[in-house]
Short mmCIF file of N, CA, C and O in Angstrom, two decimals:
data_model
loop_
_atom_site.label_atom_id
_atom_site.label_comp_id
_atom_site.label_asym_id
_atom_site.label_seq_id
_atom_site.Cartn_x
_atom_site.Cartn_y
_atom_site.Cartn_z
N UNK A 27 -13.82 1.31 7.94
CA UNK A 27 -12.75 1.85 8.75
C UNK A 27 -12.04 0.74 9.49
O UNK A 27 -12.66 -0.15 10.01
N UNK A 28 -10.73 0.84 9.51
CA UNK A 28 -9.97 -0.16 10.26
C UNK A 28 -10.20 0.06 11.75
O UNK A 28 -10.19 1.18 12.24
N UNK A 29 -10.38 -1.02 12.47
CA UNK A 29 -10.70 -0.93 13.88
C UNK A 29 -9.48 -1.18 14.76
O UNK A 29 -9.51 -0.97 15.94
N UNK A 30 -8.40 -1.59 14.20
CA UNK A 30 -7.21 -1.90 14.98
C UNK A 30 -6.43 -0.64 15.33
O UNK A 30 -6.64 0.42 14.75
N UNK A 31 -5.51 -0.77 16.27
CA UNK A 31 -4.66 0.37 16.61
C UNK A 31 -3.57 0.57 15.56
O UNK A 31 -2.98 1.64 15.47
N UNK A 32 -3.30 -0.45 14.79
CA UNK A 32 -2.34 -0.36 13.70
C UNK A 32 -3.10 0.04 12.44
O UNK A 32 -4.16 -0.51 12.17
N UNK A 33 -2.59 0.98 11.67
CA UNK A 33 -3.33 1.36 10.47
C UNK A 33 -3.50 0.21 9.49
O UNK A 33 -4.54 0.03 8.93
N UNK A 34 -2.47 -0.58 9.31
CA UNK A 34 -2.54 -1.69 8.36
C UNK A 34 -1.64 -2.82 8.84
O UNK A 34 -0.43 -2.81 8.59
N UNK A 35 -2.20 -3.81 9.53
CA UNK A 35 -1.39 -4.92 10.05
C UNK A 35 -0.61 -5.68 8.97
O UNK A 35 0.52 -6.08 9.21
N UNK A 36 -1.19 -5.85 7.80
CA UNK A 36 -0.48 -6.56 6.72
C UNK A 36 0.77 -5.79 6.30
O UNK A 36 1.84 -6.37 6.12
N UNK A 37 0.64 -4.48 6.16
CA UNK A 37 1.78 -3.66 5.78
C UNK A 37 2.87 -3.74 6.83
O UNK A 37 4.06 -3.78 6.51
N UNK A 38 2.49 -3.78 8.10
CA UNK A 38 3.48 -3.88 9.18
C UNK A 38 4.23 -5.21 9.09
O UNK A 38 5.45 -5.25 9.19
N UNK A 39 3.52 -6.29 8.86
CA UNK A 39 4.14 -7.61 8.77
C UNK A 39 5.11 -7.69 7.59
O UNK A 39 6.21 -8.21 7.71
N UNK A 40 4.71 -7.15 6.45
CA UNK A 40 5.56 -7.20 5.27
C UNK A 40 6.70 -6.20 5.37
O UNK A 40 7.84 -6.51 5.07
N UNK A 41 6.40 -5.01 5.82
CA UNK A 41 7.40 -3.94 5.86
C UNK A 41 8.52 -4.17 6.84
O UNK A 41 9.62 -3.63 6.68
N UNK A 42 8.29 -4.96 7.87
CA UNK A 42 9.33 -5.20 8.87
C UNK A 42 10.10 -6.49 8.62
O UNK A 42 11.00 -6.82 9.38
N UNK A 43 9.76 -7.21 7.57
CA UNK A 43 10.42 -8.47 7.26
C UNK A 43 11.37 -8.27 6.09
O UNK A 43 10.93 -8.08 4.96
N UNK A 44 12.69 -8.33 6.33
CA UNK A 44 13.65 -8.09 5.25
C UNK A 44 13.51 -9.04 4.06
O UNK A 44 13.79 -8.67 2.93
N UNK A 45 13.02 -10.26 4.30
CA UNK A 45 12.86 -11.21 3.19
C UNK A 45 11.72 -10.82 2.26
O UNK A 45 11.60 -11.35 1.17
N UNK A 46 10.89 -9.88 2.67
CA UNK A 46 9.77 -9.42 1.86
C UNK A 46 10.06 -8.06 1.21
O UNK A 46 9.15 -7.37 0.79
N UNK A 47 11.32 -7.69 1.12
CA UNK A 47 11.70 -6.35 0.64
C UNK A 47 11.31 -6.09 -0.81
O UNK A 47 11.30 -4.94 -1.23
N UNK A 48 10.98 -7.11 -1.56
CA UNK A 48 10.61 -6.91 -2.97
C UNK A 48 9.10 -6.87 -3.17
O UNK A 48 8.63 -6.89 -4.30
N UNK A 49 8.34 -6.84 -2.09
CA UNK A 49 6.88 -6.76 -2.20
C UNK A 49 6.47 -5.30 -2.11
O UNK A 49 6.80 -4.60 -1.15
N UNK A 50 5.77 -4.83 -3.12
CA UNK A 50 5.29 -3.45 -3.15
C UNK A 50 3.88 -3.42 -2.57
O UNK A 50 2.95 -3.93 -3.17
N UNK A 51 3.74 -2.85 -1.39
CA UNK A 51 2.43 -2.73 -0.75
C UNK A 51 1.84 -1.39 -1.13
O UNK A 51 2.45 -0.34 -0.91
N UNK A 52 0.64 -1.42 -1.69
CA UNK A 52 -0.09 -0.21 -2.03
C UNK A 52 -1.36 -0.19 -1.20
O UNK A 52 -2.19 -1.09 -1.32
N UNK A 53 -1.48 0.81 -0.36
CA UNK A 53 -2.66 0.94 0.49
C UNK A 53 -3.74 1.69 -0.28
O UNK A 53 -3.48 2.73 -0.87
N UNK A 54 -4.95 1.14 -0.26
CA UNK A 54 -6.11 1.80 -0.86
C UNK A 54 -7.12 1.96 0.28
O UNK A 54 -7.53 0.98 0.89
N UNK A 55 -7.51 3.20 0.55
CA UNK A 55 -8.39 3.45 1.68
C UNK A 55 -9.49 4.44 1.34
O UNK A 55 -9.28 5.35 0.54
N UNK A 56 -10.62 4.24 1.97
CA UNK A 56 -11.72 5.18 1.84
C UNK A 56 -11.75 6.20 2.98
O UNK A 56 -12.56 7.10 2.99
N UNK A 57 -10.85 6.00 3.95
CA UNK A 57 -10.77 6.89 5.10
C UNK A 57 -9.33 7.35 5.30
O UNK A 57 -8.66 6.96 6.25
N UNK A 58 -8.83 8.18 4.40
CA UNK A 58 -7.43 8.60 4.48
C UNK A 58 -7.19 9.55 5.66
O UNK A 58 -8.07 10.33 6.02
N UNK A 59 -6.02 9.42 6.23
CA UNK A 59 -5.61 10.37 7.26
C UNK A 59 -4.10 10.54 7.16
O UNK A 59 -3.38 9.60 6.80
N UNK A 60 -3.64 11.71 7.46
CA UNK A 60 -2.21 11.99 7.42
C UNK A 60 -1.46 11.10 8.41
O UNK A 60 -0.38 10.60 8.10
N UNK A 61 -2.06 10.87 9.56
CA UNK A 61 -1.44 10.02 10.58
C UNK A 61 -1.25 8.59 10.08
O UNK A 61 -0.18 8.00 10.22
N UNK A 62 -2.30 8.02 9.47
CA UNK A 62 -2.19 6.67 8.92
C UNK A 62 -1.20 6.61 7.77
O UNK A 62 -0.43 5.66 7.64
N UNK A 63 -1.20 7.65 6.92
CA UNK A 63 -0.27 7.67 5.80
C UNK A 63 1.17 7.66 6.30
O UNK A 63 2.00 6.89 5.82
N UNK A 64 1.47 8.51 7.26
CA UNK A 64 2.82 8.54 7.82
C UNK A 64 3.21 7.21 8.43
O UNK A 64 4.31 6.72 8.24
N UNK A 65 2.28 6.61 9.18
CA UNK A 65 2.57 5.33 9.84
C UNK A 65 2.83 4.23 8.82
O UNK A 65 3.76 3.44 8.99
N UNK A 66 2.05 4.19 7.75
CA UNK A 66 2.25 3.14 6.76
C UNK A 66 3.55 3.33 5.97
O UNK A 66 4.22 2.35 5.66
N UNK A 67 3.93 4.58 5.70
CA UNK A 67 5.20 4.78 4.98
C UNK A 67 6.39 4.41 5.85
O UNK A 67 7.42 3.99 5.33
N UNK A 68 6.26 4.52 7.15
CA UNK A 68 7.33 4.06 8.05
C UNK A 68 7.47 2.55 7.98
O UNK A 68 8.51 2.00 8.31
N UNK A 69 6.40 1.87 7.54
CA UNK A 69 6.42 0.42 7.38
C UNK A 69 6.82 0.01 5.97
O UNK A 69 6.58 -1.11 5.56
N UNK A 70 7.39 0.94 5.22
CA UNK A 70 7.84 0.71 3.86
C UNK A 70 6.71 0.43 2.88
O UNK A 70 6.86 -0.32 1.92
N UNK A 71 5.55 1.05 3.11
CA UNK A 71 4.47 0.96 2.13
C UNK A 71 4.91 1.74 0.90
O UNK A 71 5.48 2.82 1.00
N UNK A 72 4.66 1.17 -0.27
CA UNK A 72 5.14 1.77 -1.51
C UNK A 72 4.30 2.96 -1.94
O UNK A 72 4.82 3.97 -2.41
N UNK A 73 2.97 2.86 -1.81
CA UNK A 73 2.10 3.96 -2.22
C UNK A 73 0.83 3.92 -1.39
O UNK A 73 0.50 2.90 -0.78
N UNK A 74 0.13 5.03 -1.37
CA UNK A 74 -1.08 5.21 -0.55
C UNK A 74 -2.09 5.94 -1.40
O UNK A 74 -1.89 7.10 -1.74
N UNK A 75 -3.16 5.25 -1.79
CA UNK A 75 -4.19 5.85 -2.63
C UNK A 75 -5.47 6.03 -1.82
O UNK A 75 -5.94 5.10 -1.18
N UNK A 76 -6.02 7.23 -1.87
CA UNK A 76 -7.28 7.52 -1.19
C UNK A 76 -8.43 7.44 -2.19
O UNK A 76 -8.33 7.96 -3.30
N UNK A 77 -9.50 6.78 -1.80
CA UNK A 77 -10.70 6.73 -2.63
C UNK A 77 -11.40 8.07 -2.57
O UNK A 77 -11.39 8.71 -1.54
N UNK A 78 -12.03 8.51 -3.62
CA UNK A 78 -12.02 7.89 -4.94
C UNK A 78 -10.74 8.24 -5.68
O UNK A 78 -10.22 9.35 -5.55
N UNK A 79 -10.22 7.30 -6.41
CA UNK A 79 -9.04 7.55 -7.24
C UNK A 79 -9.36 7.07 -8.65
O UNK A 79 -10.28 6.27 -8.85
N UNK A 80 -8.63 7.58 -9.59
CA UNK A 80 -8.89 7.22 -10.98
C UNK A 80 -8.13 5.95 -11.35
O UNK A 80 -7.16 5.57 -10.70
N UNK A 81 -8.59 5.32 -12.40
CA UNK A 81 -7.90 4.14 -12.91
C UNK A 81 -6.48 4.52 -13.34
O UNK A 81 -5.53 3.75 -13.15
N UNK A 82 -6.31 5.74 -13.85
CA UNK A 82 -4.99 6.22 -14.25
C UNK A 82 -4.05 6.30 -13.04
O UNK A 82 -2.87 5.95 -13.14
N UNK A 83 -4.56 6.75 -11.89
CA UNK A 83 -3.73 6.83 -10.69
C UNK A 83 -3.30 5.43 -10.24
O UNK A 83 -2.15 5.23 -9.85
N UNK A 84 -4.22 4.47 -10.30
CA UNK A 84 -3.87 3.09 -9.93
C UNK A 84 -2.86 2.51 -10.89
O UNK A 84 -1.87 1.90 -10.47
N UNK A 85 -3.08 2.73 -12.18
CA UNK A 85 -2.12 2.22 -13.17
C UNK A 85 -0.73 2.83 -12.97
O UNK A 85 0.28 2.14 -13.09
N UNK A 86 -0.69 4.12 -12.65
CA UNK A 86 0.59 4.79 -12.41
C UNK A 86 1.29 4.18 -11.20
O UNK A 86 2.50 3.92 -11.24
N UNK A 87 0.55 3.94 -10.13
CA UNK A 87 1.14 3.34 -8.93
C UNK A 87 1.68 1.95 -9.23
O UNK A 87 2.79 1.59 -8.82
N UNK A 88 0.91 1.15 -9.96
CA UNK A 88 1.34 -0.20 -10.31
C UNK A 88 2.55 -0.18 -11.25
O UNK A 88 3.50 -0.97 -11.08
N UNK A 89 2.54 0.71 -12.22
CA UNK A 89 3.67 0.81 -13.15
C UNK A 89 4.94 1.25 -12.42
O UNK A 89 6.02 0.70 -12.65
N UNK A 90 4.81 2.21 -11.51
CA UNK A 90 5.95 2.67 -10.74
C UNK A 90 6.50 1.54 -9.87
O UNK A 90 7.72 1.36 -9.76
N UNK A 91 5.62 0.76 -9.26
CA UNK A 91 6.06 -0.38 -8.45
C UNK A 91 6.78 -1.40 -9.32
O UNK A 91 7.83 -1.93 -8.94
N UNK A 92 6.24 -1.65 -10.49
CA UNK A 92 6.85 -2.60 -11.42
C UNK A 92 8.24 -2.14 -11.82
O UNK A 92 9.19 -2.92 -11.83
N UNK A 93 8.39 -0.86 -12.13
CA UNK A 93 9.70 -0.32 -12.53
C UNK A 93 10.68 -0.32 -11.36
O UNK A 93 11.85 -0.64 -11.52
N UNK A 94 10.21 0.04 -10.18
CA UNK A 94 11.08 0.12 -9.00
C UNK A 94 11.60 -1.24 -8.59
O UNK A 94 12.78 -1.39 -8.26
N UNK A 95 10.74 -2.25 -8.61
CA UNK A 95 11.13 -3.57 -8.15
C UNK A 95 11.57 -4.50 -9.27
O UNK A 95 11.90 -5.65 -9.03
N UNK A 96 11.54 -4.00 -10.51
CA UNK A 96 11.97 -4.81 -11.64
C UNK A 96 11.11 -6.03 -11.85
O UNK A 96 11.60 -7.09 -12.19
N UNK A 97 9.82 -5.87 -11.64
CA UNK A 97 8.91 -7.00 -11.76
C UNK A 97 8.57 -7.25 -13.21
O UNK A 97 8.21 -6.35 -13.94
N UNK A 98 8.65 -8.51 -13.61
CA UNK A 98 8.27 -8.86 -14.97
C UNK A 98 6.76 -9.03 -15.09
O UNK A 98 6.16 -8.73 -16.10
N UNK A 99 6.14 -9.51 -14.04
CA UNK A 99 4.72 -9.76 -14.03
C UNK A 99 4.18 -9.31 -12.69
O UNK A 99 4.70 -9.70 -11.64
N UNK A 100 3.14 -8.50 -12.70
CA UNK A 100 2.56 -8.04 -11.45
C UNK A 100 1.60 -9.08 -10.90
O UNK A 100 0.79 -9.63 -11.62
N UNK A 101 1.74 -9.35 -9.62
CA UNK A 101 0.80 -10.23 -8.92
C UNK A 101 0.14 -9.37 -7.86
O UNK A 101 0.82 -8.78 -7.02
N UNK A 102 -1.17 -9.28 -7.89
CA UNK A 102 -1.86 -8.42 -6.95
C UNK A 102 -2.64 -9.26 -5.95
O UNK A 102 -3.27 -10.24 -6.31
N UNK A 103 -2.55 -8.87 -4.69
CA UNK A 103 -3.34 -9.48 -3.63
C UNK A 103 -4.17 -8.39 -3.00
O UNK A 103 -3.66 -7.35 -2.64
N UNK A 104 -5.44 -8.64 -2.86
CA UNK A 104 -6.34 -7.65 -2.29
C UNK A 104 -6.70 -8.08 -0.88
O UNK A 104 -7.15 -9.20 -0.66
N UNK A 105 -6.46 -7.20 0.08
CA UNK A 105 -6.84 -7.44 1.47
C UNK A 105 -7.93 -6.45 1.82
O UNK A 105 -7.74 -5.25 1.66
N UNK A 106 -9.06 -6.93 2.27
CA UNK A 106 -10.18 -6.05 2.57
C UNK A 106 -10.51 -6.15 4.05
O UNK A 106 -10.67 -7.24 4.58
N UNK A 107 -10.60 -5.01 4.70
CA UNK A 107 -10.98 -4.98 6.11
C UNK A 107 -12.48 -5.16 6.22
O UNK A 107 -13.24 -4.61 5.44
N UNK A 108 -12.90 -5.95 7.19
CA UNK A 108 -14.34 -6.22 7.38
C UNK A 108 -15.03 -5.03 8.00
O UNK A 108 -14.48 -4.23 8.64
#
């Protein structure tokens, strides 16, 4: 569980920076909440996946991000909360 008052500090940093507008942030969480989902989408999070999710759901989210942002090659960065 995230311990900060912000649901996802990385999403906030990326979502509020206009120069990062082509980065698709996909939140993956084991503790989903409607409040956190709403807050992250206000930060321009691209998708929000709650565990457990299927590989098909992840592939769909990645494919949609690729199509939306016109990405030729997907680069994924994983951020894990301690």
